[in-house]
Every structure is written in structure tokens, then in C-alpha cells.
């Protein structure tokens, strides 16, 4: 939750903003493979801030190659779309930012698969 400021207004949550940047980049890349410089720069800053490798944003790098180069990410990719709830019910916003970056990589690898035609059957086998 955002914290109140001296004037009583609610300050934006930096983790919420980081996650939004990653999602905007994901949407932009899904609908147009052309790079949006502002979103790419902001996403790079987010990825570096949360300790993930910049190569995560490389559209040419597959999830498999990411895990080969960075084996410590294997556990994070495993079960990525079904995270375990926190014991106390609180949301770990920083962890949500990491998951957003990793999930974006997975989704872009599936849905922005390049210029060749990919059938639903091929995606199902993948």
C-alpha cells in the first residue's frame, strides 16, 4: 500500500510503478515488435534494480538460454504463474516486480515468436 505524504496525499508505490512499466513494455512488444525507446530504457532500469540480468529483455534470447546462462533463475521460472501465497497474507511487492519481469519473458517468447508462422498445435506442444 502507498504511504501517506505530509500533505495527506498518497505517494505512488515504486514497486507498483516498476511492475506497470514492465507490463506496458510487454503490451507494446506484443502488438508491435518495434522497440519503444522509453519503455525499453525504463524496463532495463527496473530489471537491473531488482537484480535480474539485462539479457532478460533481449527478444532473441529464449527462456532456455536464460536459464543456461543464469541457472539461479530456474527456480523462479518454475511455478512462475502460480506463486505461493505469503503466510501472513501480505503482498511482497518487490517479488511481484521480479515475477512480472520473468512472466513477460515467458509470454513474449510464446506470443511474439518471431516472423515465422506458428500454429496452435505447435504452441500446445511447446
XYZ file of N, CA, C and O in Angstrom:
504
model
N 0.841 -1.172 0.000
C 0.000 0.000 0.000
C 0.885 1.234 0.000
O 1.939 1.273 0.606
N 0.467 2.271 -0.650
C 1.225 3.510 -0.701
C 1.161 4.202 0.647
O 0.201 4.061 1.400
N 2.193 4.967 0.921
C 2.263 5.642 2.209
C 1.797 7.079 2.079
O 2.073 7.746 1.081
N 1.077 7.598 3.097
C 0.627 8.992 3.045
C 1.813 9.948 3.115
O 2.808 9.668 3.758
N 1.701 11.053 2.423
C 2.728 12.084 2.468
C 2.324 13.128 3.497
O 1.246 13.054 4.090
N 3.162 14.136 3.699
C 2.863 15.189 4.668
C 1.581 15.934 4.321
O 0.831 16.317 5.195
N 1.298 16.124 3.061
C 0.102 16.854 2.655
C -1.147 15.977 2.709
O -2.236 16.433 2.424
N -0.993 14.697 3.066
C -2.129 13.806 3.153
C -2.387 13.030 1.873
O -3.201 12.124 1.848
N -1.708 13.397 0.787
C -1.874 12.666 -0.469
C -1.115 11.347 -0.380
O -0.173 11.204 0.383
N -1.527 10.392 -1.148
C -0.883 9.093 -1.149
C 0.251 9.102 -2.172
O 0.046 9.422 -3.336
N 1.455 8.754 -1.705
C 2.621 8.695 -2.591
C 2.551 7.415 -3.424
O 2.096 6.384 -2.934
N 2.971 7.476 -4.678
C 2.939 6.263 -5.505
C 3.908 5.205 -4.964
O 4.968 5.520 -4.439
N 3.514 3.963 -5.084
C 4.339 2.841 -4.660
C 5.355 2.560 -5.760
O 4.973 2.257 -6.888
N 6.656 2.653 -5.465
C 7.659 2.456 -6.523
C 7.599 1.063 -7.149
O 7.813 0.921 -8.347
N 7.294 0.039 -6.357
C 7.193 -1.305 -6.927
C 5.996 -1.420 -7.864
O 6.064 -2.094 -8.893
N 4.905 -0.747 -7.529
C 3.731 -0.738 -8.411
C 4.103 -0.071 -9.745
O 3.746 -0.562 -10.819
N 4.824 1.026 -9.683
C 5.258 1.717 -10.897
C 6.198 0.850 -11.726
O 6.088 0.811 -12.957
N 7.107 0.163 -11.072
C 8.032 -0.722 -11.783
C 7.276 -1.834 -12.511
O 7.570 -2.146 -13.662
N 6.339 -2.425 -11.818
C 5.558 -3.501 -12.422
C 4.765 -2.982 -13.623
O 4.690 -3.635 -14.657
N 4.198 -1.794 -13.499
C 3.441 -1.209 -14.596
C 4.324 -0.960 -15.823
O 3.896 -1.202 -16.951
N 5.549 -0.499 -15.612
C 6.478 -0.292 -16.725
C 6.698 -1.601 -17.468
O 6.664 -1.649 -18.705
N 6.917 -2.676 -16.726
C 7.148 -3.977 -17.357
C 5.924 -4.450 -18.131
O 6.051 -5.003 -19.223
N 4.743 -4.229 -17.594
C 3.526 -4.642 -18.294
C 3.271 -3.791 -19.541
O 2.829 -4.300 -20.559
N 3.563 -2.483 -19.470
C 3.403 -1.638 -20.656
C 4.370 -2.077 -21.750
O 4.026 -2.116 -22.926
N 5.582 -2.427 -21.366
C 6.554 -2.917 -22.356
C 6.053 -4.215 -22.975
O 6.142 -4.411 -24.185
N 5.535 -5.108 -22.145
C 5.001 -6.375 -22.640
C 3.908 -6.129 -23.679
O 3.938 -6.699 -24.772
N 2.961 -5.273 -23.352
C 1.879 -4.981 -24.293
C 2.406 -4.345 -25.574
O 1.977 -4.703 -26.672
N 3.327 -3.411 -25.433
C 3.888 -2.754 -26.620
C 4.577 -3.764 -27.520
O 4.402 -3.746 -28.745
N 5.345 -4.671 -26.942
C 6.070 -5.682 -27.720
C 5.138 -6.713 -28.343
O 5.421 -7.242 -29.413
N 4.033 -7.026 -27.674
C 3.083 -7.991 -28.229
C 2.402 -7.451 -29.482
O 2.152 -8.190 -30.424
N 2.102 -6.165 -29.488
C 1.359 -5.587 -30.599
C 2.231 -4.943 -31.662
O 1.772 -4.683 -32.766
N 3.480 -4.679 -31.336
C 4.394 -4.080 -32.308
C 5.813 -4.492 -31.938
O 6.314 -4.104 -30.887
N 6.469 -5.278 -32.787
C 7.815 -5.744 -32.438
C 8.865 -4.638 -32.402
O 9.962 -4.843 -31.905
N 8.512 -3.449 -32.896
C 9.458 -2.343 -32.850
C 9.688 -1.893 -31.415
O 8.756 -1.779 -30.616
N 10.922 -1.623 -31.120
C 11.315 -1.194 -29.775
C 10.804 0.218 -29.489
O 10.912 1.103 -30.333
N 10.246 0.411 -28.312
C 9.845 1.738 -27.825
C 10.932 2.195 -26.852
O 11.043 1.656 -25.752
N 11.735 3.143 -27.288
C 12.948 3.516 -26.545
C 12.679 3.844 -25.076
O 13.409 3.394 -24.196
N 11.652 4.611 -24.805
C 11.354 4.984 -23.420
C 11.003 3.788 -22.559
O 11.480 3.658 -21.426
N 10.175 2.894 -23.098
C 9.791 1.697 -22.343
C 10.966 0.748 -22.171
O 11.115 0.120 -21.117
N 11.799 0.637 -23.190
C 12.972 -0.238 -23.088
C 13.943 0.279 -22.035
O 14.450 -0.493 -21.218
N 14.192 1.584 -22.028
C 15.116 2.166 -21.049
C 14.570 2.017 -19.630
O 15.308 1.651 -18.706
N 13.284 2.286 -19.463
C 12.684 2.158 -18.132
C 12.685 0.699 -17.683
O 12.973 0.408 -16.514
N 12.387 -0.221 -18.594
C 12.381 -1.646 -18.245
C 13.775 -2.130 -17.876
O 13.940 -2.922 -16.946
N 14.770 -1.657 -18.594
C 16.156 -2.016 -18.270
C 16.506 -1.552 -16.858
O 17.092 -2.307 -16.078
N 16.115 -0.339 -16.517
C 16.382 0.173 -15.165
C 15.678 -0.682 -14.112
O 16.269 -1.003 -13.077
N 14.443 -1.083 -14.384
C 13.689 -1.912 -13.433
C 14.360 -3.262 -13.254
O 14.585 -3.726 -12.135
N 14.690 -3.902 -14.375
C 15.305 -5.227 -14.322
C 16.622 -5.178 -13.547
O 16.900 -6.034 -12.709
N 17.420 -4.167 -13.806
C 18.690 -4.034 -13.085
C 18.454 -3.737 -11.604
O 19.163 -4.260 -10.754
N 17.445 -2.910 -11.296
C 17.138 -2.571 -9.900
C 16.749 -3.796 -9.073
O 17.041 -3.859 -7.886
N 16.062 -4.750 -9.704
C 15.619 -5.929 -8.954
C 16.607 -7.085 -9.059
O 16.318 -8.195 -8.618
N 17.771 -6.831 -9.643
C 18.835 -7.829 -9.667
C 18.697 -8.911 -10.713
O 19.250 -9.998 -10.549
N 17.970 -8.624 -11.779
C 17.837 -9.590 -12.869
C 18.777 -9.202 -14.007
O 19.098 -8.029 -14.174
N 19.199 -10.169 -14.809
C 20.119 -9.851 -15.911
C 19.408 -9.068 -17.020
O 18.238 -9.331 -17.340
N 20.117 -8.119 -17.608
C 19.569 -7.299 -18.689
C 19.181 -8.150 -19.891
O 18.266 -7.795 -20.639
N 19.819 -9.295 -20.065
C 19.515 -10.181 -21.194
C 18.073 -10.674 -21.149
O 17.548 -11.137 -22.163
N 17.418 -10.551 -20.015
C 16.021 -10.945 -19.891
C 15.148 -10.151 -20.868
O 14.116 -10.627 -21.319
N 15.577 -8.951 -21.217
C 14.813 -8.100 -22.121
C 15.140 -8.340 -23.592
O 14.489 -7.776 -24.465
N 16.125 -9.162 -23.870
C 16.534 -9.437 -25.243
C 15.487 -10.323 -25.911
O 15.298 -11.476 -25.507
N 14.795 -9.815 -26.943
C 13.757 -10.623 -27.578
C 14.305 -11.866 -28.287
O 13.579 -12.823 -28.518
N 15.583 -11.883 -28.592
C 16.186 -13.032 -29.263
C 16.621 -14.141 -28.323
O 16.932 -15.241 -28.763
N 16.638 -13.865 -27.027
C 17.072 -14.871 -26.048
C 15.866 -15.658 -25.554
O 14.877 -15.075 -25.120
N 15.951 -16.968 -25.633
C 14.850 -17.812 -25.161
C 14.942 -17.995 -23.642
O 15.980 -17.721 -23.032
N 13.867 -18.498 -23.076
C 13.861 -18.800 -21.644
C 14.916 -19.866 -21.352
O 15.643 -19.772 -20.357
N 15.016 -20.861 -22.232
C 16.023 -21.911 -22.039
C 17.432 -21.339 -22.000
O 18.236 -21.718 -21.144
N 17.739 -20.421 -22.915
C 19.086 -19.841 -22.919
C 19.312 -18.970 -21.689
O 20.417 -18.914 -21.159
N 18.245 -18.319 -21.205
C 18.369 -17.518 -19.978
C 18.728 -18.416 -18.793
O 19.583 -18.077 -17.991
N 18.067 -19.563 -18.709
C 18.325 -20.480 -17.597
C 19.711 -21.108 -17.725
O 20.392 -21.322 -16.722
N 20.153 -21.370 -18.959
C 21.502 -21.903 -19.145
C 22.554 -20.896 -18.706
O 23.531 -21.255 -18.055
N 22.355 -19.631 -19.060
C 23.323 -18.584 -18.686
C 23.202 -18.172 -17.228
O 24.174 -17.724 -16.628
N 21.995 -18.283 -16.681
C 21.731 -17.850 -15.300
C 20.942 -18.940 -14.582
O 19.730 -18.813 -14.372
N 21.607 -20.024 -14.185
C 20.899 -21.165 -13.576
C 20.121 -20.800 -12.312
O 19.161 -21.485 -11.962
N 20.494 -19.730 -11.654
C 19.784 -19.320 -10.446
C 18.343 -18.888 -10.752
O 17.507 -18.823 -9.849
N 18.037 -18.618 -12.021
C 16.684 -18.220 -12.397
C 15.741 -19.407 -12.591
O 14.530 -19.236 -12.645
N 16.288 -20.619 -12.682
C 15.465 -21.805 -12.937
C 14.359 -21.947 -11.897
O 13.200 -22.210 -12.234
N 14.692 -21.770 -10.641
C 13.693 -21.916 -9.572
C 12.611 -20.848 -9.678
O 11.444 -21.103 -9.373
N 12.987 -19.649 -10.131
C 11.998 -18.581 -10.261
C 11.070 -18.815 -11.449
O 9.892 -18.470 -11.388
N 11.599 -19.383 -12.531
C 10.750 -19.692 -13.682
C 9.810 -20.856 -13.374
O 8.696 -20.904 -13.869
N 10.254 -21.778 -12.535
C 9.437 -22.931 -12.168
C 8.288 -22.466 -11.270
O 8.499 -21.914 -10.203
N 7.084 -22.686 -11.693
C 5.921 -22.263 -10.911
C 5.662 -20.773 -10.947
O 4.946 -20.244 -10.099
N 6.223 -20.109 -11.926
C 6.133 -18.647 -12.027
C 4.697 -18.133 -12.046
O 4.370 -17.152 -11.395
N 3.845 -18.802 -12.778
C 2.474 -18.320 -12.937
C 1.555 -18.728 -11.786
O 0.408 -18.317 -11.731
N 2.054 -19.526 -10.854
C 1.262 -19.918 -9.687
C 2.095 -19.729 -8.423
O 2.508 -20.693 -7.780
N 2.355 -18.478 -8.030
C 3.186 -18.246 -6.846
C 2.484 -18.697 -5.575
O 1.260 -18.685 -5.484
N 3.294 -19.095 -4.625
C 2.778 -19.489 -3.316
C 2.341 -18.236 -2.553
O 3.058 -17.233 -2.552
N 1.180 -18.268 -1.896
C 0.757 -17.102 -1.107
C 1.655 -16.925 0.117
O 2.171 -17.899 0.657
N 1.821 -15.683 0.525
C 2.596 -15.403 1.726
C 1.829 -15.892 2.944
O 0.597 -15.871 2.974
N 2.570 -16.343 3.942
C 1.948 -16.891 5.143
C 1.094 -15.865 5.880
O 0.040 -16.183 6.393
N 1.549 -14.621 5.926
C 0.823 -13.596 6.668
C -0.223 -12.869 5.818
O -0.914 -11.983 6.300
N -0.334 -13.240 4.550
C -1.320 -12.624 3.674
C -0.871 -11.302 3.072
O -1.573 -10.730 2.254
N 0.286 -10.800 3.469
C 0.797 -9.543 2.921
C 1.369 -9.782 1.527
O 1.837 -10.873 1.212
N 1.312 -8.768 0.691
C 1.856 -8.871 -0.660
C 3.305 -8.421 -0.656
O 3.629 -7.381 -0.102
N 4.145 -9.207 -1.257
C 5.554 -8.844 -1.422
C 5.672 -8.150 -2.773
O 5.809 -8.782 -3.809
N 5.585 -6.841 -2.757
C 5.562 -6.058 -3.999
C 6.863 -6.192 -4.786
O 6.846 -6.226 -6.009
N 7.985 -6.288 -4.099
C 9.261 -6.455 -4.801
C 9.296 -7.794 -5.543
O 9.766 -7.877 -6.671
N 8.772 -8.836 -4.913
C 8.708 -10.147 -5.567
C 7.762 -10.104 -6.761
O 8.010 -10.761 -7.779
N 6.699 -9.312 -6.672
C 5.773 -9.172 -7.794
C 6.460 -8.524 -8.996
O 6.164 -8.870 -10.137
N 7.366 -7.594 -8.747
C 8.107 -6.948 -9.841
C 8.986 -7.984 -10.533
O 9.022 -8.053 -11.770
N 9.691 -8.791 -9.758
C 10.528 -9.850 -10.352
C 9.679 -10.811 -11.174
O 10.035 -11.175 -12.290
N 8.535 -11.227 -10.615
C 7.655 -12.142 -11.348
C 7.134 -11.503 -12.628
O 7.002 -12.171 -13.652
N 6.834 -10.209 -12.592
C 6.351 -9.515 -13.794
C 7.418 -9.532 -14.886
O 7.111 -9.756 -16.056
N 8.671 -9.313 -14.514
C 9.760 -9.327 -15.498
C 9.932 -10.725 -16.088
O 10.070 -10.884 -17.309
N 9.905 -11.736 -15.250
C 10.083 -13.112 -15.720
C 8.873 -13.576 -16.531
O 9.019 -14.225 -17.572
N 7.678 -13.234 -16.086
C 6.470 -13.618 -16.815
C 6.426 -12.935 -18.179
O 5.997 -13.538 -19.165
N 6.881 -11.699 -18.248
C 6.937 -11.001 -19.536
C 7.833 -11.739 -20.513
O 7.515 -11.860 -21.694
N 8.949 -12.245 -20.012
C 9.864 -13.010 -20.869
C 9.166 -14.245 -21.412
O 9.226 -14.537 -22.603
N 8.489 -14.972 -20.544
C 7.788 -16.191 -20.959
C 6.708 -15.852 -21.983
O 6.612 -16.479 -23.043
N 5.891 -14.853 -21.689
C 4.792 -14.504 -22.586
C 5.281 -14.010 -23.936
O 4.714 -14.348 -24.973
N 6.335 -13.208 -23.939
C 6.872 -12.737 -25.215
C 7.469 -13.882 -26.018
O 7.379 -13.897 -27.243
N 8.094 -14.839 -25.344
C 8.637 -15.995 -26.065
C 7.522 -16.825 -26.690
O 7.725 -17.434 -27.738
N 6.366 -16.863 -26.077
C 5.257 -17.650 -26.613
C 4.494 -16.877 -27.684
O 4.268 -17.367 -28.778
N 4.111 -15.643 -27.370
C 3.202 -14.911 -28.256
C 3.884 -14.015 -29.278
O 3.263 -13.644 -30.267
N 5.109 -13.658 -29.068
C 5.855 -12.863 -30.045
C 6.986 -13.742 -30.553
O 8.161 -13.448 -30.392
N 6.600 -14.831 -31.169
C 7.557 -15.884 -31.502
C 8.368 -15.624 -32.755
O 9.053 -16.489 -33.227
N 8.293 -14.448 -33.313
C 9.101 -14.142 -34.486
C 8.255 -13.994 -35.726
O 7.037 -13.920 -35.680
N 8.919 -13.976 -36.852
C 8.231 -13.693 -38.102
C 7.660 -14.933 -38.775
O 6.892 -14.824 -39.711
N 8.032 -16.106 -38.317
C 7.515 -17.318 -38.966
C 6.139 -17.661 -38.405
O 5.796 -17.295 -37.294
N 5.365 -18.372 -39.204
C 4.028 -18.772 -38.777
C 4.126 -19.890 -37.739
O 4.889 -20.836 -37.903
N 3.360 -19.767 -36.670
C 3.321 -20.773 -35.617
C 1.864 -21.175 -35.441
O 1.004 -20.321 -35.239
N 1.602 -22.455 -35.520
C 0.229 -22.938 -35.367
C -0.107 -23.149 -33.899
O 0.788 -23.247 -33.051
N -1.409 -23.257 -33.621
C -1.856 -23.530 -32.256
C -1.325 -24.880 -31.790
O -0.969 -25.051 -30.620
N -1.242 -25.842 -32.698
C -0.721 -27.163 -32.358
C 0.749 -27.074 -31.938
O 1.165 -27.715 -30.970
N 1.540 -26.266 -32.651
C 2.949 -26.096 -32.287
C 3.066 -25.432 -30.905
O 3.914 -25.833 -30.105
N 2.245 -24.448 -30.640
C 2.278 -23.791 -29.332
C 1.872 -24.774 -28.232
O 2.456 -24.773 -27.153
N 0.880 -25.611 -28.494
C 0.439 -26.586 -27.497
C 1.552 -27.583 -27.183
O 1.758 -27.945 -26.018
N 2.292 -28.023 -28.194
C 3.421 -28.944 -27.953
C 4.525 -28.257 -27.182
O 5.186 -28.855 -26.364
N 4.752 -26.980 -27.435
C 5.802 -26.250 -26.762
C 5.472 -26.173 -25.287
O 6.238 -26.375 -24.429
